[in-house]
Amino acid sequence: MKSYITTPIYYVNGAPHIGHAHTSTMADILKRNRKALGYDTKLTTGCDEHGQKNQEAALESGMPITEYLTMRSGEFQRLFDMINVDYDYFVHTSRPEHMRQVANVEQRMFDAGLIIKKQYSGLYCTGCEQFKKTTDLTDEGNCPDHPNLGVEELDELNYFLNIEPYRQQLLEHIEENPKFVDPPIYRAELKRMLAEPLEDLCISRPKTRVSLGVELPFDNNYVTYVWFDALFNYLTNLDWPKEGYEQWWQAAEHTIGKDILKTHGVYWPIMLMSIGESPPARLSVHGHWVGPGGIKMSKSLGNVVDPIEVIEVVGTDALRYFLARNMRSDGDSNISLELVRQTYNSELGNKLGNLLSRAAKFSKKQFDDRVPTPGLFGSADEIIRISVLEAVNGFARRIEMADIPRLTQQLITVCDRMNNYFAEQAPWDLIKDPITDERCRTVIYVSLDCIRLVFEALRQVIPMSSNAALLMLNCLPNENEIWQPALDSLPPETKLNEIETLYPRITE
Ligand code: MSP
C-alpha cells in the first residue's frame, strides 16, 4: 500500500512562521502513522518560488533573484529539518524540469482549445495571489486574510481556463467520495463554493507586472499564474507524466490550511479533470493559528510566531506536541511562546516525563537496575493496562489529520490515569514490607510497560523524545517494523539504561 502525503509549498516572501511549521509537522505525523502501519510512504514539502509577492520581496531585499530564492527556501528547509519533518522530497518550483512540465501542460490545454484570451478587470489580493469578487471581501473592501494589504484594481489582457463546464462533475465527485475533503465542515464549505457558476480561471500574468514564473509556451509576453504552476508540483514531484507516477498519485493526500481550500478543492481538481487526470484522493484541511486579536498569522501582516525562536526556547518536541494537541478542526486556535512553554511544562514535563523518571529510577534503585518480574495482575492493574492500550490503539490505525489533536489528548489523559494509579498503589510503601514486595514489582512493571506503550504511540507525534525514552527503557522498537501495540512487551529483567530528565522544566 502506498501513501503520498503533500504539504502546500510555501511562498518565500518572508521567513517561515508557525503556520508553515504546523502543516508540515501534521503531514509528517501522518507519514509516521502510515509508515508504522506498513505503508510505502512519500512525503513532499517545499517552496513556491514564483509570483508577484515573491518577486516584490526579492526586489525589496536588494539581492539577485536566484540568490534570494536560495536564501529563503534554505530557511524553510532548515526549519523542517529542525522540526524533524521526514520529507522525501523538498520542492522548488524553480526546478527546470518542473517548469518544463508546467509549460507542456499549458500547451496541451491550449492546443485542446481550453484556453482563451480576454480582457479582465477585477480586484487582486497580492497576499492570496488571487482575484477577488466583492462578495469575498470585508465590509471595508479588504481581503479577510490580508486586511492590511488592500486589494489592487487590475485591468488586463490575460489567458483563461474555462472551468465552469467541470463544476457539475466535481460536485458529483464530492458526493461519490465522502472522504474527498476532511473534516466535514470543509467539505460543506467546498460545496458552497461550487453552488454558483464558476468564473474563468486566469492562468497568466503579463510580464510587465510579474516576470518571476514559467513563461507561457504560446505567448512570451506572459508568465504562468503562480497557482497554476504551484499546484502542478504535486504531480511533477512524482516525475509525472513519466510512467510510475500513477500508483502514488492514486494515494495522494494534500494537507492544507483552510485559506487555500478553494485553490485545492475547486481549481486543482478541475485542472486535473481537464487533462484527464483524477483528483487527489484526499484534501485534509486544518484551521489557522491566530495571534493576538484573533487575526490569522501571516508574513504579509508581520504578526507571526517564530518557530525557530520557539524551538530554541522549548525544543522541537514541545512545539510539535503543542501543534498536534491544540489545533481545532472547526476554527482557529491560539498560539504563543508562553502557551507552548506552559503546555510543555504541565503535560510533557509534569505528567509524562515525571512518571517515567519516578517509575524507572525507582526500578533501578530497588531492583538492581532492572525491570522487575511482575506477579499476578489485579483489577487495578488490568484497568489501567486496558485504558492505555485503548488510548494508544488510536495511533495503530490509519489516522486523518483532523484526528491528531483528539488522539494526542487521549494519550495525555491516560497519563493522568497512570499517575493516579502510581500514586494510589504507592510502590514506595509496598517496598518496605517483604509481604508486599511482589505487589511492588507488579506495580512498577505495569507502570513501566504502560509508559513504554504511550511512548511507542508518541513516536508518531514527538519522535525524538519518545525514542530517547524508549532507549532509557532499553526497548527501542525497530522503526521499519509494522507497529502492533501490545501489553507485556517490555521483557521482565530488562536492564534499564541511564534515566535522564526527558523534559526539563523551562521557566524562561
Ligand atoms: N504558495 C501557496 C500554496 C501553494 S500549494 C500548491 C501558499 N503559500 S503560503 O506560504 O501562504 O502558505 C499557506 C499555507 O501555510 C496554509 O494553507 C497553511 O497550510 C499554512 N499556514 C499559513 N499560515 C497559517 C496559520 N496562521 N495557521 C495555520 N497554518 C497556516 O498559500
Coordinates of C-alpha atoms and ligand atoms in Angstrom, one line a residue:
M1 CA 0.0 0.0 0.0
K2 CA 1.2 3.5 -0.9
S3 CA 0.8 6.8 0.9
Y4 CA 1.7 10.1 -0.8
I5 CA 1.3 13.0 1.5
T6 CA 2.0 16.6 0.4
T7 CA 2.1 19.9 2.2
P8 CA 1.4 23.2 0.5
I9 CA 4.6 24.7 -1.0
Y10 CA 5.2 27.9 0.9
Y11 CA 5.8 31.4 -0.5
V12 CA 9.3 32.6 0.1
N13 CA 8.4 36.3 0.6
G14 CA 9.4 36.1 4.2
A15 CA 10.9 33.8 6.8
P16 CA 8.8 30.7 7.7
H17 CA 6.3 31.0 10.5
I18 CA 4.4 28.8 12.8
G19 CA 1.6 28.1 10.3
H20 CA 4.1 26.6 7.9
A21 CA 5.7 24.6 10.7
H22 CA 2.2 23.3 11.5
T23 CA 1.1 21.9 8.2
S24 CA 4.5 20.2 7.6
T25 CA 4.5 18.8 11.1
M26 CA 1.0 17.4 10.7
A27 CA 1.9 15.9 7.3
D28 CA 5.0 14.3 9.0
I29 CA 2.8 12.8 11.7
L30 CA 0.5 11.3 9.1
K31 CA 3.6 9.9 7.3
R32 CA 4.9 8.3 10.5
N33 CA 1.4 6.9 11.2
R34 CA 1.2 5.3 7.7
K35 CA 4.8 4.0 8.0
A36 CA 4.0 2.4 11.3
L37 CA 1.2 0.6 9.6
G38 CA 3.4 -0.8 6.9
Y39 CA 2.6 1.6 4.0
D40 CA 5.2 2.6 1.4
T41 CA 5.4 6.3 2.1
K42 CA 6.3 9.5 0.3
L43 CA 6.1 13.0 1.8
T44 CA 6.8 16.2 0.0
T45 CA 7.1 19.8 1.2
G46 CA 8.9 22.8 -0.1
C47 CA 8.7 26.2 -1.6
D48 CA 6.6 28.1 -4.1
E49 CA 9.2 30.3 -5.7
H50 CA 7.3 32.3 -8.3
G51 CA 4.7 35.0 -8.4
Q52 CA 4.2 38.7 -7.7
K53 CA 4.7 38.7 -3.9
N54 CA 7.9 36.7 -4.1
Q55 CA 9.1 39.0 -6.8
E56 CA 8.4 42.1 -4.8
A57 CA 10.1 40.6 -1.7
A58 CA 13.2 39.8 -3.7
L59 CA 13.3 43.3 -5.1
E60 CA 13.0 44.8 -1.7
S61 CA 15.8 42.6 -0.4
G62 CA 18.1 44.1 -3.0
M63 CA 19.5 40.6 -3.7
P64 CA 19.7 38.9 -7.1
I65 CA 16.6 36.9 -7.5
T66 CA 18.1 33.4 -7.5
E67 CA 20.2 34.2 -4.5
Y68 CA 17.2 35.5 -2.7
L69 CA 15.2 32.3 -3.5
T70 CA 18.0 30.1 -2.4
M71 CA 18.4 32.0 0.8
R72 CA 14.7 31.9 1.7
S73 CA 14.0 28.3 0.6
G74 CA 17.1 27.3 2.6
E75 CA 15.4 28.8 5.7
F76 CA 12.3 26.7 5.1
Q77 CA 14.3 23.5 4.6
R78 CA 16.4 24.1 7.7
L79 CA 13.3 24.7 9.8
F80 CA 11.7 21.4 8.6
D81 CA 14.9 19.6 9.3
M82 CA 15.0 21.2 12.8
I83 CA 11.4 20.2 13.4
N84 CA 12.1 16.6 12.2
V85 CA 9.8 16.6 9.2
D86 CA 10.8 13.4 7.4
Y87 CA 10.2 14.7 3.9
D88 CA 11.3 12.5 1.0
Y89 CA 11.5 15.4 -1.4
F90 CA 11.9 19.2 -1.0
V91 CA 10.1 21.1 -3.7
H92 CA 11.5 24.1 -5.6
T93 CA 9.2 25.3 -8.3
S94 CA 12.2 27.0 -10.0
R95 CA 13.4 23.4 -10.8
P96 CA 13.8 23.3 -14.6
E97 CA 12.0 20.0 -15.1
H98 CA 9.0 21.2 -13.1
M99 CA 8.9 24.4 -15.2
R100 CA 9.1 22.4 -18.4
Q101 CA 6.2 20.2 -17.5
V102 CA 4.1 23.2 -16.5
A103 CA 4.7 24.7 -19.9
N104 CA 3.9 21.4 -21.6
V105 CA 0.6 21.0 -19.9
E106 CA -0.3 24.6 -20.8
Q107 CA 0.5 23.9 -24.4
R108 CA -1.7 20.8 -24.2
M109 CA -4.6 22.8 -22.8
F110 CA -4.1 25.5 -25.4
D111 CA -4.0 23.0 -28.3
A112 CA -7.2 21.4 -27.0
G113 CA -8.9 24.8 -27.1
L114 CA -9.4 25.0 -23.4
I115 CA -7.6 28.4 -23.0
I116 CA -9.0 31.7 -24.2
K117 CA -7.6 35.2 -24.2
K118 CA -9.6 38.1 -23.0
Q119 CA -9.6 41.5 -21.2
Y120 CA -10.4 41.2 -17.5
S121 CA -10.8 43.8 -14.9
G122 CA -11.0 42.9 -11.2
L123 CA -9.7 43.3 -7.7
Y124 CA -6.5 41.5 -6.9
C125 CA -5.1 40.5 -3.5
T126 CA -1.3 40.0 -3.7
G127 CA -1.4 38.3 -0.3
C128 CA -3.5 35.4 -1.7
E129 CA -2.2 35.9 -5.3
Q130 CA -5.8 35.8 -6.4
F131 CA -8.6 37.8 -8.0
K132 CA -11.4 38.5 -5.6
K133 CA -15.1 39.1 -6.0
T134 CA -16.6 41.9 -4.0
T135 CA -18.5 39.3 -2.1
D136 CA -15.2 37.7 -1.0
L137 CA -14.2 41.0 0.7
T138 CA -14.9 42.5 4.1
D139 CA -17.3 45.4 4.6
E140 CA -14.3 47.7 4.3
G141 CA -13.4 46.2 1.0
N142 CA -10.4 44.2 2.2
C143 CA -9.3 40.6 1.9
P144 CA -10.4 38.9 5.1
D145 CA -7.0 37.1 5.3
H146 CA -4.9 40.1 4.5
P147 CA -6.9 43.1 5.7
N148 CA -3.8 45.4 5.9
L149 CA -2.7 44.9 2.3
G150 CA -5.6 46.3 0.4
V151 CA -6.7 45.0 -3.0
E152 CA -5.5 46.3 -6.3
E153 CA -7.7 47.2 -9.2
L154 CA -6.4 45.4 -12.3
D155 CA -7.5 45.7 -15.9
E156 CA -5.5 43.4 -18.1
L157 CA -5.5 41.2 -21.1
N158 CA -4.9 37.6 -19.9
Y159 CA -5.3 33.9 -20.7
F160 CA -8.1 32.0 -19.0
L161 CA -9.2 28.4 -18.4
N162 CA -12.9 27.9 -18.7
I163 CA -13.7 25.9 -15.6
E164 CA -17.5 26.1 -15.3
P165 CA -18.1 23.1 -17.6
Y166 CA -16.5 20.9 -14.9
R167 CA -18.4 22.2 -11.9
Q168 CA -21.1 19.5 -12.0
Q169 CA -18.6 16.7 -12.5
L170 CA -16.7 17.9 -9.4
L171 CA -19.8 18.2 -7.3
E172 CA -20.6 14.6 -8.3
H173 CA -17.1 13.5 -7.4
I174 CA -17.6 15.1 -3.9
E175 CA -20.9 13.3 -3.5
E176 CA -19.4 9.9 -4.5
N177 CA -16.3 10.3 -2.4
P178 CA -17.5 11.4 1.1
K179 CA -13.9 11.4 2.3
F180 CA -12.6 13.6 -0.5
V181 CA -12.5 16.6 1.9
D182 CA -11.9 16.1 5.6
P183 CA -13.1 17.1 8.2
P184 CA -16.8 17.5 7.0
I185 CA -17.1 21.2 7.8
Y186 CA -14.7 22.0 4.9
R187 CA -16.5 19.6 2.7
A188 CA -19.6 21.6 3.3
E189 CA -17.7 24.8 2.6
L190 CA -16.4 23.4 -0.7
K191 CA -19.9 22.5 -1.8
R192 CA -20.9 26.1 -1.0
M193 CA -18.1 27.3 -3.2
L194 CA -19.4 25.2 -6.0
A195 CA -23.0 26.2 -5.6
E196 CA -22.7 29.2 -8.1
P197 CA -21.3 29.2 -11.6
L198 CA -17.6 29.5 -11.7
E199 CA -15.8 32.4 -13.3
D200 CA -13.0 31.5 -15.8
L201 CA -9.6 30.9 -14.1
C202 CA -7.0 33.4 -15.1
I203 CA -3.8 31.4 -15.8
S204 CA -1.4 34.1 -16.9
R205 CA 0.2 37.3 -15.7
P206 CA 1.7 39.9 -18.1
K207 CA 5.4 40.2 -17.8
T208 CA 5.1 43.9 -17.4
R209 CA 3.6 43.1 -13.9
V210 CA 5.2 39.8 -13.0
S211 CA 8.2 38.2 -14.6
L212 CA 9.1 35.6 -11.9
G213 CA 7.4 32.5 -13.3
V214 CA 7.1 30.0 -16.1
E215 CA 6.8 31.7 -19.5
L216 CA 3.7 30.8 -21.4
P217 CA 4.7 28.5 -24.2
F218 CA 2.3 30.1 -26.6
D219 CA 2.9 33.8 -25.7
N220 CA 6.2 35.0 -24.4
N221 CA 4.8 38.3 -23.1
Y222 CA 3.3 36.4 -20.2
V223 CA 4.3 34.1 -17.3
T224 CA 2.1 31.4 -15.8
Y225 CA -0.2 32.4 -12.9
V226 CA 1.7 31.3 -9.8
W227 CA -1.1 29.0 -8.5
F228 CA -1.4 27.1 -11.8
D229 CA 2.4 26.5 -11.7
A230 CA 2.5 25.6 -8.0
L231 CA -0.4 23.1 -7.9
F232 CA 1.3 21.1 -10.6
N233 CA 4.2 20.4 -8.1
Y234 CA 2.0 17.6 -6.7
L235 CA 2.4 15.7 -10.0
T236 CA 5.9 16.9 -11.1
N237 CA 7.2 15.6 -7.7
L238 CA 6.3 12.2 -8.9
D239 CA 8.1 12.6 -12.3
W240 CA 4.8 13.0 -14.0
P241 CA 4.0 12.3 -16.8
K242 CA 6.6 9.6 -16.9
E243 CA 5.3 6.1 -16.1
G244 CA 5.2 5.1 -12.4
Y245 CA 3.5 8.2 -11.0
E246 CA 0.0 6.7 -11.2
Q247 CA 0.3 4.4 -8.1
W248 CA 1.5 7.2 -6.0
W249 CA -1.0 9.7 -7.4
Q250 CA -3.9 7.4 -6.6
A251 CA -2.8 7.7 -2.9
A252 CA -2.3 11.5 -2.9
E253 CA -3.4 13.3 0.2
H254 CA -2.9 17.1 0.3
T255 CA -2.6 18.7 3.7
I256 CA -3.6 22.3 3.6
G257 CA -4.9 25.2 5.7
K258 CA -8.4 26.4 5.2
D259 CA -7.2 29.5 3.4
I260 CA -6.3 27.5 0.3
L261 CA -9.4 25.3 0.1
K262 CA -10.7 27.0 -3.0
T263 CA -7.4 26.6 -5.0
H264 CA -7.1 22.9 -3.9
G265 CA -10.8 22.0 -3.8
V266 CA -12.1 23.9 -6.9
Y267 CA -9.3 24.9 -9.3
W268 CA -6.9 21.9 -8.8
P269 CA -9.4 19.1 -9.3
I270 CA -10.8 20.9 -12.4
M271 CA -7.4 21.5 -13.8
L272 CA -6.8 17.7 -13.4
M273 CA -10.1 16.7 -14.9
S274 CA -9.4 18.9 -17.9
I275 CA -6.3 16.9 -18.7
G276 CA -7.8 13.6 -17.9
E277 CA -6.1 13.0 -14.5
S278 CA -8.1 12.1 -11.5
P279 CA -8.5 14.4 -8.5
P280 CA -6.3 13.7 -5.4
A281 CA -7.7 11.1 -3.0
R282 CA -8.0 13.4 -0.1
L283 CA -7.8 17.1 1.0
S284 CA -7.1 17.2 4.7
V285 CA -7.8 20.7 5.9
H286 CA -6.9 22.5 9.2
G287 CA -7.9 25.8 10.7
H288 CA -5.5 28.6 11.4
W289 CA -3.2 29.6 14.3
V290 CA -4.1 33.1 15.3
G291 CA -2.1 35.7 17.2
P292 CA -3.5 38.4 19.4
G293 CA -6.8 39.8 18.3
G294 CA -7.7 36.5 16.6
I295 CA -6.1 37.7 13.3
K296 CA -4.6 34.9 11.2
M297 CA -0.8 35.0 11.3
S298 CA 0.8 35.8 8.1
K299 CA 4.1 37.1 6.8
S300 CA 2.4 39.9 4.9
L301 CA 0.9 41.2 8.2
G302 CA 4.0 40.7 10.3
N303 CA 2.1 39.2 13.3
V304 CA 3.9 35.8 13.3
V305 CA 5.2 33.5 16.0
D306 CA 8.7 32.5 15.0
P307 CA 9.0 28.7 15.1
I308 CA 12.8 28.9 15.4
E309 CA 12.5 31.0 18.5
V310 CA 10.0 28.6 20.0
I311 CA 12.3 25.6 19.2
E312 CA 15.3 27.4 20.7
V313 CA 13.5 28.1 23.9
V314 CA 11.4 25.0 24.5
G315 CA 12.7 22.5 21.9
T316 CA 11.4 20.7 18.8
D317 CA 9.1 18.2 20.6
A318 CA 7.5 20.9 22.8
L319 CA 6.5 22.7 19.6
R320 CA 5.4 19.5 17.7
Y321 CA 3.4 18.4 20.7
F322 CA 1.6 21.8 21.1
L323 CA 0.7 21.9 17.4
A324 CA -0.5 18.3 17.4
R325 CA -2.6 18.7 20.5
N326 CA -4.2 22.0 20.1
M327 CA -5.3 22.7 16.6
R328 CA -9.1 22.8 16.5
S329 CA -10.6 21.3 13.3
D330 CA -13.6 23.6 13.3
G331 CA -12.0 27.0 13.7
D332 CA -8.9 29.0 14.7
S333 CA -6.6 28.2 17.6
N334 CA -4.3 30.4 19.7
I335 CA -0.6 30.1 20.0
S336 CA 2.2 31.9 21.6
L337 CA 5.6 31.0 23.0
E338 CA 4.1 31.3 26.5
L339 CA 1.3 28.8 25.7
V340 CA 3.8 26.3 24.2
R341 CA 6.0 26.6 27.3
Q342 CA 3.1 26.1 29.7
T343 CA 1.8 23.1 27.9
Y344 CA 5.3 21.6 27.7
N345 CA 5.9 22.0 31.4
S346 CA 2.5 20.9 32.6
E347 CA 1.9 18.0 30.3
L348 CA 5.1 16.7 28.9
G349 CA 7.1 17.6 32.0
N350 CA 4.8 17.0 34.9
K351 CA 2.6 14.2 33.5
L352 CA 4.7 12.2 31.2
G353 CA 8.4 12.8 31.9
N354 CA 7.9 12.8 35.6
L355 CA 6.2 9.5 35.6
L356 CA 8.9 7.9 33.5
S357 CA 11.6 9.2 35.7
R358 CA 9.9 8.2 39.0
A359 CA 9.0 4.7 37.9
A360 CA 12.3 4.0 36.1
K361 CA 14.5 5.4 38.8
F362 CA 12.6 3.5 41.5
S363 CA 13.0 0.3 39.5
K364 CA 16.8 0.9 39.0
K365 CA 17.3 1.6 42.7
Q366 CA 15.1 -1.2 44.1
F367 CA 15.5 -3.9 41.5
D368 CA 19.1 -3.8 40.6
D369 CA 18.9 -1.6 37.5
R370 CA 16.3 -3.8 36.0
V371 CA 12.6 -4.1 35.1
P372 CA 11.0 -6.3 37.8
T373 CA 9.2 -9.5 37.1
P374 CA 5.6 -9.0 37.9
G375 CA 3.3 -11.2 40.0
L376 CA -0.3 -11.8 39.1
F377 CA -2.2 -8.7 37.8
G378 CA -5.1 -7.4 40.0
S379 CA -8.1 -5.4 38.8
A380 CA -6.5 -2.0 39.3
D381 CA -3.6 -3.2 37.1
E382 CA -5.9 -4.5 34.4
I383 CA -8.0 -1.4 34.4
I384 CA -5.0 0.9 33.7
R385 CA -3.5 -1.6 31.2
I386 CA -6.7 -1.7 29.2
S387 CA -7.1 2.1 29.2
V388 CA -3.5 2.6 28.0
L389 CA -4.0 0.0 25.3
E390 CA -7.2 1.7 24.1
A391 CA -5.6 5.1 24.0
V392 CA -2.5 4.0 22.1
N393 CA -4.6 2.0 19.7
G394 CA -5.8 5.2 18.2
F395 CA -2.4 5.5 16.6
A396 CA -2.3 1.9 15.4
R397 CA -5.0 2.7 12.8
R398 CA -4.8 4.9 9.8
I399 CA -5.4 8.4 11.2
E400 CA -6.7 11.5 9.5
M401 CA -5.2 14.9 10.1
A402 CA -8.3 16.1 11.9
D403 CA -7.9 13.2 14.4
I404 CA -4.5 14.2 15.6
P405 CA -5.5 16.6 18.4
R406 CA -8.1 14.2 19.9
L407 CA -5.8 11.2 19.7
T408 CA -2.9 13.1 21.2
Q409 CA -5.1 14.4 24.0
Q410 CA -6.2 10.8 24.7
L411 CA -2.6 9.9 25.4
I412 CA -2.1 12.7 27.9
T413 CA -5.4 11.9 29.6
V414 CA -4.3 8.3 30.0
C415 CA -1.1 9.7 31.6
D416 CA -3.2 11.3 34.2
R417 CA -4.7 8.0 35.0
M418 CA -1.3 6.3 35.1
N419 CA -0.1 9.0 37.5
N420 CA -3.2 8.3 39.7
Y421 CA -2.5 4.6 39.6
F422 CA 1.1 5.1 40.6
A423 CA 0.1 7.4 43.5
E424 CA -2.7 5.1 44.7
Q425 CA -0.6 2.0 44.6
A426 CA 2.2 3.8 46.4
P427 CA 5.1 1.5 45.5
W428 CA 7.4 3.3 48.0
D429 CA 5.2 1.9 50.8
L430 CA 4.9 -1.5 49.2
I431 CA 8.7 -1.9 49.1
K432 CA 9.0 -1.5 52.8
D433 CA 7.4 -4.8 53.7
P434 CA 8.6 -8.2 52.3
I435 CA 5.0 -9.3 52.2
T436 CA 4.1 -6.6 49.6
D437 CA 7.4 -6.9 47.7
E438 CA 5.9 -8.8 44.9
R439 CA 3.0 -6.4 44.7
C440 CA 5.5 -3.6 44.4
R441 CA 7.2 -5.4 41.5
T442 CA 3.9 -5.8 39.7
V443 CA 3.0 -2.1 40.1
I444 CA 6.4 -1.0 38.8
Y445 CA 6.2 -3.4 35.9
V446 CA 2.7 -2.3 34.9
S447 CA 3.8 1.4 35.1
L448 CA 6.9 0.9 33.0
D449 CA 5.1 -1.3 30.5
C450 CA 2.3 1.3 30.2
I451 CA 4.8 4.2 29.8
R452 CA 6.5 2.2 27.1
L453 CA 3.3 1.8 25.2
V454 CA 2.5 5.5 25.4
F455 CA 5.9 6.4 24.1
E456 CA 5.6 3.9 21.3
A457 CA 2.5 5.7 20.1
L458 CA 4.0 9.1 20.7
R459 CA 6.8 8.3 18.3
Q460 CA 4.4 9.4 15.6
V461 CA 4.0 12.8 17.2
I462 CA 7.2 13.6 19.1
P463 CA 9.7 11.1 17.7
M464 CA 12.9 12.4 19.2
S465 CA 12.0 12.4 22.9
S466 CA 9.9 9.2 22.5
N467 CA 12.8 7.4 21.1
A468 CA 15.0 8.8 23.9
A469 CA 12.5 7.5 26.4
L470 CA 12.3 4.1 24.8
L471 CA 16.1 3.9 24.8
M472 CA 16.2 4.7 28.5
L473 CA 13.8 1.7 28.9
N474 CA 16.1 -0.3 26.7
C475 CA 13.2 -1.3 24.4
L476 CA 13.5 0.8 21.3
P477 CA 11.5 -0.9 18.6
N478 CA 12.8 -1.3 15.0
E479 CA 11.5 1.7 13.0
N480 CA 11.0 -0.4 9.9
E481 CA 8.7 -3.0 11.5
I482 CA 5.0 -2.7 11.5
W483 CA 3.8 -1.4 14.9
Q484 CA 1.3 -3.6 16.7
P485 CA 0.8 -2.3 20.2
A486 CA 0.7 -5.0 22.8
L487 CA 0.9 -5.2 26.6
D488 CA 3.7 -7.1 28.3
S489 CA 6.2 -6.4 25.5
L490 CA 8.7 -5.0 27.9
P491 CA 10.6 -8.1 28.9
P492 CA 10.9 -8.6 32.7
E493 CA 14.5 -8.2 33.9
T494 CA 15.4 -5.8 31.0
K495 CA 18.4 -3.8 32.1
L496 CA 17.4 -0.1 32.2
N497 CA 19.7 2.5 30.8
E498 CA 20.6 5.8 32.4
I499 CA 17.4 7.7 33.2
E500 CA 17.8 11.3 32.3
T501 CA 15.3 14.1 32.7
L502 CA 13.4 13.9 29.4
Y503 CA 11.5 17.2 29.6
P504 CA 13.4 19.5 31.9
R505 CA 11.3 22.4 33.3
I506 CA 11.7 25.6 31.4
T507 CA 10.9 28.7 33.2
E508 CA 12.1 31.5 30.9
Ligands
MSP1 N1 2.1 29.1 -2.1 C1 0.8 28.8 -1.7 C2 0.5 27.4 -1.6 C3 0.7 26.6 -2.9 S1 0.3 24.9 -2.8 C4 0.3 24.4 -4.3 C5 0.6 29.4 -0.3 N2 1.7 29.6 0.4 S2 1.7 30.2 1.9 O1 3.1 30.5 2.2 O2 0.8 31.3 2.0 O3 1.2 29.0 2.8 C6 -0.1 28.8 3.1 C7 -0.3 27.6 4.0 O4 0.6 27.7 5.1 C8 -1.6 27.4 4.6 O5 -2.6 26.8 3.8 C9 -1.3 26.6 5.8 O6 -1.0 25.3 5.4 C10 0.0 27.2 6.3 N3 -0.4 28.4 7.1 C11 0.0 29.7 6.8 N4 -0.5 30.5 7.9 C12 -1.2 29.7 8.7 C13 -1.7 29.9 10.0 N5 -1.7 31.1 10.6 N6 -2.1 28.9 10.7 C14 -2.0 27.6 10.3 N7 -1.5 27.3 9.1 C15 -1.3 28.4 8.2 O7 -0.6 29.6 0.0

